[in-house]
Coordinates of C-alpha atoms in Angstrom, one line a residue:
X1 CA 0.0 0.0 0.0
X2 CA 0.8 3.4 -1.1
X3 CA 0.4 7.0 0.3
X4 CA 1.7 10.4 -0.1
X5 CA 2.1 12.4 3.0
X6 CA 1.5 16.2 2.5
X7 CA 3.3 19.2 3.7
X8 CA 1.4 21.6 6.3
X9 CA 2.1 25.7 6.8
X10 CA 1.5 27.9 9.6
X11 CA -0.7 30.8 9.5
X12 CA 0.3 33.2 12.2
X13 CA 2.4 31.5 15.4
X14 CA 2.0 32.8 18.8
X15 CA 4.7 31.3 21.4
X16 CA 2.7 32.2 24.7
X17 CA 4.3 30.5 27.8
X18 CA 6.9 27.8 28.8
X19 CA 5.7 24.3 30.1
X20 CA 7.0 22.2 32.9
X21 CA 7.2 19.0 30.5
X22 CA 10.2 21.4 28.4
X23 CA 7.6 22.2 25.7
X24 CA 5.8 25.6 24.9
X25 CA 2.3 26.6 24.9
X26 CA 1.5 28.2 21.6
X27 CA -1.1 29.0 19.2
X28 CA -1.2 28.8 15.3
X29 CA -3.0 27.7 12.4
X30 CA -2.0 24.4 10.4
X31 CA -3.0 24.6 6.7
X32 CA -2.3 21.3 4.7
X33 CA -0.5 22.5 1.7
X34 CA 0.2 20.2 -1.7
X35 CA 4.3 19.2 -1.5
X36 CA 4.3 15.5 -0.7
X37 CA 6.7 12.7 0.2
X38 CA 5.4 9.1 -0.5
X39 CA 5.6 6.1 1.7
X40 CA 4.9 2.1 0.8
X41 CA 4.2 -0.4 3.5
X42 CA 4.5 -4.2 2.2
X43 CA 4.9 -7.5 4.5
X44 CA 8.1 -9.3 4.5
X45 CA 10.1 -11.7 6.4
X46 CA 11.5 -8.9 8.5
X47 CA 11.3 -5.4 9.6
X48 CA 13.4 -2.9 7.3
X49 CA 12.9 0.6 6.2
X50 CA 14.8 2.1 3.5
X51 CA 14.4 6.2 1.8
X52 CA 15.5 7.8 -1.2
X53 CA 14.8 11.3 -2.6
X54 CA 16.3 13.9 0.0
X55 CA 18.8 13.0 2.1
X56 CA 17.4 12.4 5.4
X57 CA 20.0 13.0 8.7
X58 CA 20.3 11.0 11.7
X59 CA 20.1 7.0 11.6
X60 CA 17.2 5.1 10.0
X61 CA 16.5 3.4 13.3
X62 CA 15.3 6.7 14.6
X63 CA 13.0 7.8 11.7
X64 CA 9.4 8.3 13.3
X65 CA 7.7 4.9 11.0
X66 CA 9.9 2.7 12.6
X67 CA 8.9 4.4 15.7
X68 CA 5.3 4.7 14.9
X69 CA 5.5 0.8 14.1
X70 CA 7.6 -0.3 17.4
X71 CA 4.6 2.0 19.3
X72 CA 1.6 0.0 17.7
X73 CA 3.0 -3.4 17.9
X74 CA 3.1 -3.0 21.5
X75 CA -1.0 -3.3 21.5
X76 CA -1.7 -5.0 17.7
X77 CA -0.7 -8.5 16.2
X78 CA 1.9 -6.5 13.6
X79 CA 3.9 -9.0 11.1
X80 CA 6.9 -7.6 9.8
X81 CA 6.9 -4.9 6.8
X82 CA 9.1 -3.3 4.8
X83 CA 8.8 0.4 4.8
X84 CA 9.9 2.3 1.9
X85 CA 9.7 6.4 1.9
X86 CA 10.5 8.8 -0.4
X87 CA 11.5 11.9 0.8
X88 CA 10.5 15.6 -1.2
X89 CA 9.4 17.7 1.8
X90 CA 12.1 19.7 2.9
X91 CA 13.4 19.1 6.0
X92 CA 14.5 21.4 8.5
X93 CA 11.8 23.7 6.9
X94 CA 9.2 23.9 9.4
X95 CA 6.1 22.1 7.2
X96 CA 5.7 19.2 9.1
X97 CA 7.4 16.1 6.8
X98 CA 8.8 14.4 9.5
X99 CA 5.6 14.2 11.4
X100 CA 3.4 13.7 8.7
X101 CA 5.6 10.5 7.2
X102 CA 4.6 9.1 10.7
X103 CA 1.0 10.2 10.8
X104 CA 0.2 8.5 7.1
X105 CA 2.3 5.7 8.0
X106 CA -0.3 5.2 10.9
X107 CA -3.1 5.5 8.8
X108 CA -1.5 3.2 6.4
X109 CA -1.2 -0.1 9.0
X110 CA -4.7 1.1 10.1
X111 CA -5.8 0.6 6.6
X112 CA -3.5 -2.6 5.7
X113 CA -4.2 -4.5 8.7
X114 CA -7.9 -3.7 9.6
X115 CA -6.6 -2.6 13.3
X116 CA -10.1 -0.5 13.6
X117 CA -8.6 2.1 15.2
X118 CA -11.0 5.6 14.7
X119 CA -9.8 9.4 14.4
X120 CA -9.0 9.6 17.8
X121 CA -7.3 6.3 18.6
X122 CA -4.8 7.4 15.7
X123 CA -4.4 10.9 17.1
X124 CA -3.5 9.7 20.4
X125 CA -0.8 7.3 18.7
X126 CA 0.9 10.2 16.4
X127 CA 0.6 12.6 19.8
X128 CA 3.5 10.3 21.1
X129 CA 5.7 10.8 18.2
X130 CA 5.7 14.4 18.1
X131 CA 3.8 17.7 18.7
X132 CA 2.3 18.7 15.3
X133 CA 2.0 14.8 14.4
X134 CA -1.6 14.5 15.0
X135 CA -2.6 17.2 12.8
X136 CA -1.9 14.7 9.9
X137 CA -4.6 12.3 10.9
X138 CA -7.4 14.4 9.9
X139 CA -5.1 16.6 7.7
X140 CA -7.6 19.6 7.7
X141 CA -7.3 23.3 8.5
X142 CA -7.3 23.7 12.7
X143 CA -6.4 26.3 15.1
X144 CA -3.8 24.6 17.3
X145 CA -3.3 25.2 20.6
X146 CA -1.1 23.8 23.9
X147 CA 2.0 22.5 22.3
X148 CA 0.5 22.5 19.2
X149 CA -1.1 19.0 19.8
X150 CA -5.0 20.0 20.4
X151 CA -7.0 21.2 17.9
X152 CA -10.5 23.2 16.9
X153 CA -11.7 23.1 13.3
X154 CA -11.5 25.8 11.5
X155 CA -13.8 27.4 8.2
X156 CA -10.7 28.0 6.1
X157 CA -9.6 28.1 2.5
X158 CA -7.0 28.8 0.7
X159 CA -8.3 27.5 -2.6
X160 CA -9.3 30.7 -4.6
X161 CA -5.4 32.0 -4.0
X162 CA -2.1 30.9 -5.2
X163 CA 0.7 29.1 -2.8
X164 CA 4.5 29.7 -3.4
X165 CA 6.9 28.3 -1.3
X166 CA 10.6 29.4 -0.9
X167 CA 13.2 27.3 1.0
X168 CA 16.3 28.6 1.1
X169 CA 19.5 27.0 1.6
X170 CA 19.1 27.4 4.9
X171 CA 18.5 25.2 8.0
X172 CA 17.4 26.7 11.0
X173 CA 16.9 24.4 14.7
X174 CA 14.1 24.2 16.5
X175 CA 16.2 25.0 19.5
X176 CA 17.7 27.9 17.4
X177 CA 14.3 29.7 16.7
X178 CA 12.8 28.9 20.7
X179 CA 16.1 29.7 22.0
X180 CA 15.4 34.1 20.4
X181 CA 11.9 33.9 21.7
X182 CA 10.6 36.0 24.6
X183 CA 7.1 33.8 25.4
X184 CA 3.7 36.1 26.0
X185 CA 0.2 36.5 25.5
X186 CA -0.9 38.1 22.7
X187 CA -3.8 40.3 22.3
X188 CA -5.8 39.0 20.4
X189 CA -5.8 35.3 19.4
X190 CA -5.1 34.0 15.9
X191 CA -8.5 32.2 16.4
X192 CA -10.1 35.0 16.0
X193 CA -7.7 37.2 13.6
X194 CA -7.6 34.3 11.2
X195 CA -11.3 35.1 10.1
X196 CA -10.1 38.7 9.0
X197 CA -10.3 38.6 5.4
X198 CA -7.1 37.5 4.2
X199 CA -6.0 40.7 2.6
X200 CA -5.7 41.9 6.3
X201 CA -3.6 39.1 8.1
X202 CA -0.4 41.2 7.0
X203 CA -1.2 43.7 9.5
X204 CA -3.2 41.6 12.2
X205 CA -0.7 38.3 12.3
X206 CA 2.7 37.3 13.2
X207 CA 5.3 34.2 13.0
X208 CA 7.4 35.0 17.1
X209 CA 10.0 32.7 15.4
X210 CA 10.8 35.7 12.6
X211 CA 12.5 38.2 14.7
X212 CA 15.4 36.3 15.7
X213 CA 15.7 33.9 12.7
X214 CA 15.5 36.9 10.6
X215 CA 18.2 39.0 12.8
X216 CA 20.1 35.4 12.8
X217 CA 19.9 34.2 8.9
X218 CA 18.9 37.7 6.7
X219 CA 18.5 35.4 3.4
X220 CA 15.1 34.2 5.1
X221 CA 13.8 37.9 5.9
X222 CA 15.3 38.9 2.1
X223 CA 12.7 35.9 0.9
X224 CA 9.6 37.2 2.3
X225 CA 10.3 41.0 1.1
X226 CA 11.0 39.8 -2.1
X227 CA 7.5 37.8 -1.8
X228 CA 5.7 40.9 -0.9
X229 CA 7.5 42.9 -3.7
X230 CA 6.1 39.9 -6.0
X231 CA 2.5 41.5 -4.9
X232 CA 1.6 38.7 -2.2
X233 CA -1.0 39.5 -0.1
X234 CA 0.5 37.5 2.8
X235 CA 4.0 36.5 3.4
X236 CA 5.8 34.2 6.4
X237 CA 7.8 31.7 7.3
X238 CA 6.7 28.5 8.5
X239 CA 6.6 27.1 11.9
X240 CA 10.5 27.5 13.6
X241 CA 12.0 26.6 10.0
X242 CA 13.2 28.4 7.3
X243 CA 10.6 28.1 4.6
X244 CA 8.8 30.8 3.4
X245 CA 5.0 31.1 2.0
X246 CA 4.1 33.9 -0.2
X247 CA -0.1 33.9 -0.9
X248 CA -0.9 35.5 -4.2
X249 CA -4.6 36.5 -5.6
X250 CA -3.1 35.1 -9.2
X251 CA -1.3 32.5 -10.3
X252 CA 2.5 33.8 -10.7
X253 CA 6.1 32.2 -11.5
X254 CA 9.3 33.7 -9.7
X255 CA 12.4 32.1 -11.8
X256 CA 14.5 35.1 -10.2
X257 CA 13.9 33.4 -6.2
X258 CA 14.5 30.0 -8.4
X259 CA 17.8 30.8 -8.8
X260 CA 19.3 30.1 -5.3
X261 CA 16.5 28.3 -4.0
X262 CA 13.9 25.7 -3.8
X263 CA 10.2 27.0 -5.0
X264 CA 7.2 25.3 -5.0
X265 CA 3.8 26.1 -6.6
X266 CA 0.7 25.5 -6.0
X267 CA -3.3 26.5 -6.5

């Protein structure tokens, strides 16, 4: 069995307060957007996982399927599979890859080997894995709140607009972009300023990762002015990486960002 995990952005990102459990409270929308690895699952006579497409750091023992599996063997009859993913979402970018590879690949056993398990039995499984994980079950639009693991449905879409996605040649760690942030409340929560027409959200929300990845890494704040001076009508980086969203009311190509980067396109 076959299937293509998807990328996700986020609109607006409030960091609001520390947590005992090392985490941070924060709010921020998740918007599934259409750049996509793909990952097959097929029995064999032993466990193995093997990737091709971006190069993937760390050791294939820690990748989050072979987690995902170890996790749900502990409470379902799982033979061996083979696990084979190929990797196109950026990593490092802050759009989710990692987390949504282990989020399909949950859906995928649920799938392969009838386990039953419903929304919520699979939500609680990816909450283990990681903090946006979970997001991937459902893979819909949600305000997210705590650390980014609990979720309200929201009315949102993107689909009379135009996507572009920038990633530099840049990585930026998650403990690099927390480590320049200054936790608070904000005024007003994305909850409600994301149902401000869209033309608005330049001047209502804000990325708290920006200021200090900008200060640290200027090619990532040099991408989102150039998105602007492209005529988007909103521009920011996604989650604590280094990828930048431009949102456009036309469809648009921009061969002069392609030079030194990675773009993506979508509707």
């Amino acid at each position: 069995m076959i299937a293509f995990p998807n990328a996700k952005i986020n609109i607006g990102l409030n960091v609001i307060s520390r947590r005992r459990d090392g985490y941070h409270n924060l709010e921020t929308v998740f918007y599934p957007v259409n750049i996509k690895d793909a990952i097959e699952v097929v029995e064999s006579p032993e466990l193995s996982f093997n990737a091709s497409g971006i190069e993937i750091p760390g050791h294939a023992n820690e990748n989050l399927c072979l987690k995902a599996y170890e996790r749900l063997k502990n409470d379902f009859k799982l033979p061996p599979v083979s696990i084979h993913l190929h990797k196109k979402i950026p990593i490092g970018a802050g759009l989710g890859g990692g987390s949504a590879d282990a989020a399909f690949f949950i859906k995928l056993l649920n799938s392969k080997f009838n386990l039953n398990m419903n929304v919520e039995t699979m939500q609680n499984y990816a909450r283990e894995l990681g903090a946006d994980c979970a997001f991937f079950i459902k893979n819909q639009p949600v305000f997210a709140f705590g650390k980014g693991d609990e979720f309200e449905d929201i009315s949102l879409t993107l689909k009379d607009f135009f996507l572009v996605l920038v990633m530099p040649p840049v990585h930026v760690s998650t403990g690099e972009a927390y480590s320049g942030v200054k936790p608070a409340n904000p005024n007003i929560s994305l909850r409600e300023l994301v149902g401000e027409p869209l033309e608005e959200w330049k001047y209502l929300m804000k990325n708290d990762f920006e200021e200090s990845v900008f200060r640290n890494h200027p090619v990532i704040r040099g991408v989102k002015a150039e998105l602007y001076e492209a005529g988007a009508l909103y521009a920011s980086m996604s989650g604590s990486g280094s990828s930048v969203y431009g949102i456009f009311k036309n469809k648009i190509e921009l061969p002069h960002l392609e030079a030194n980067n990675q773009v993506f396109y979508e509707i």
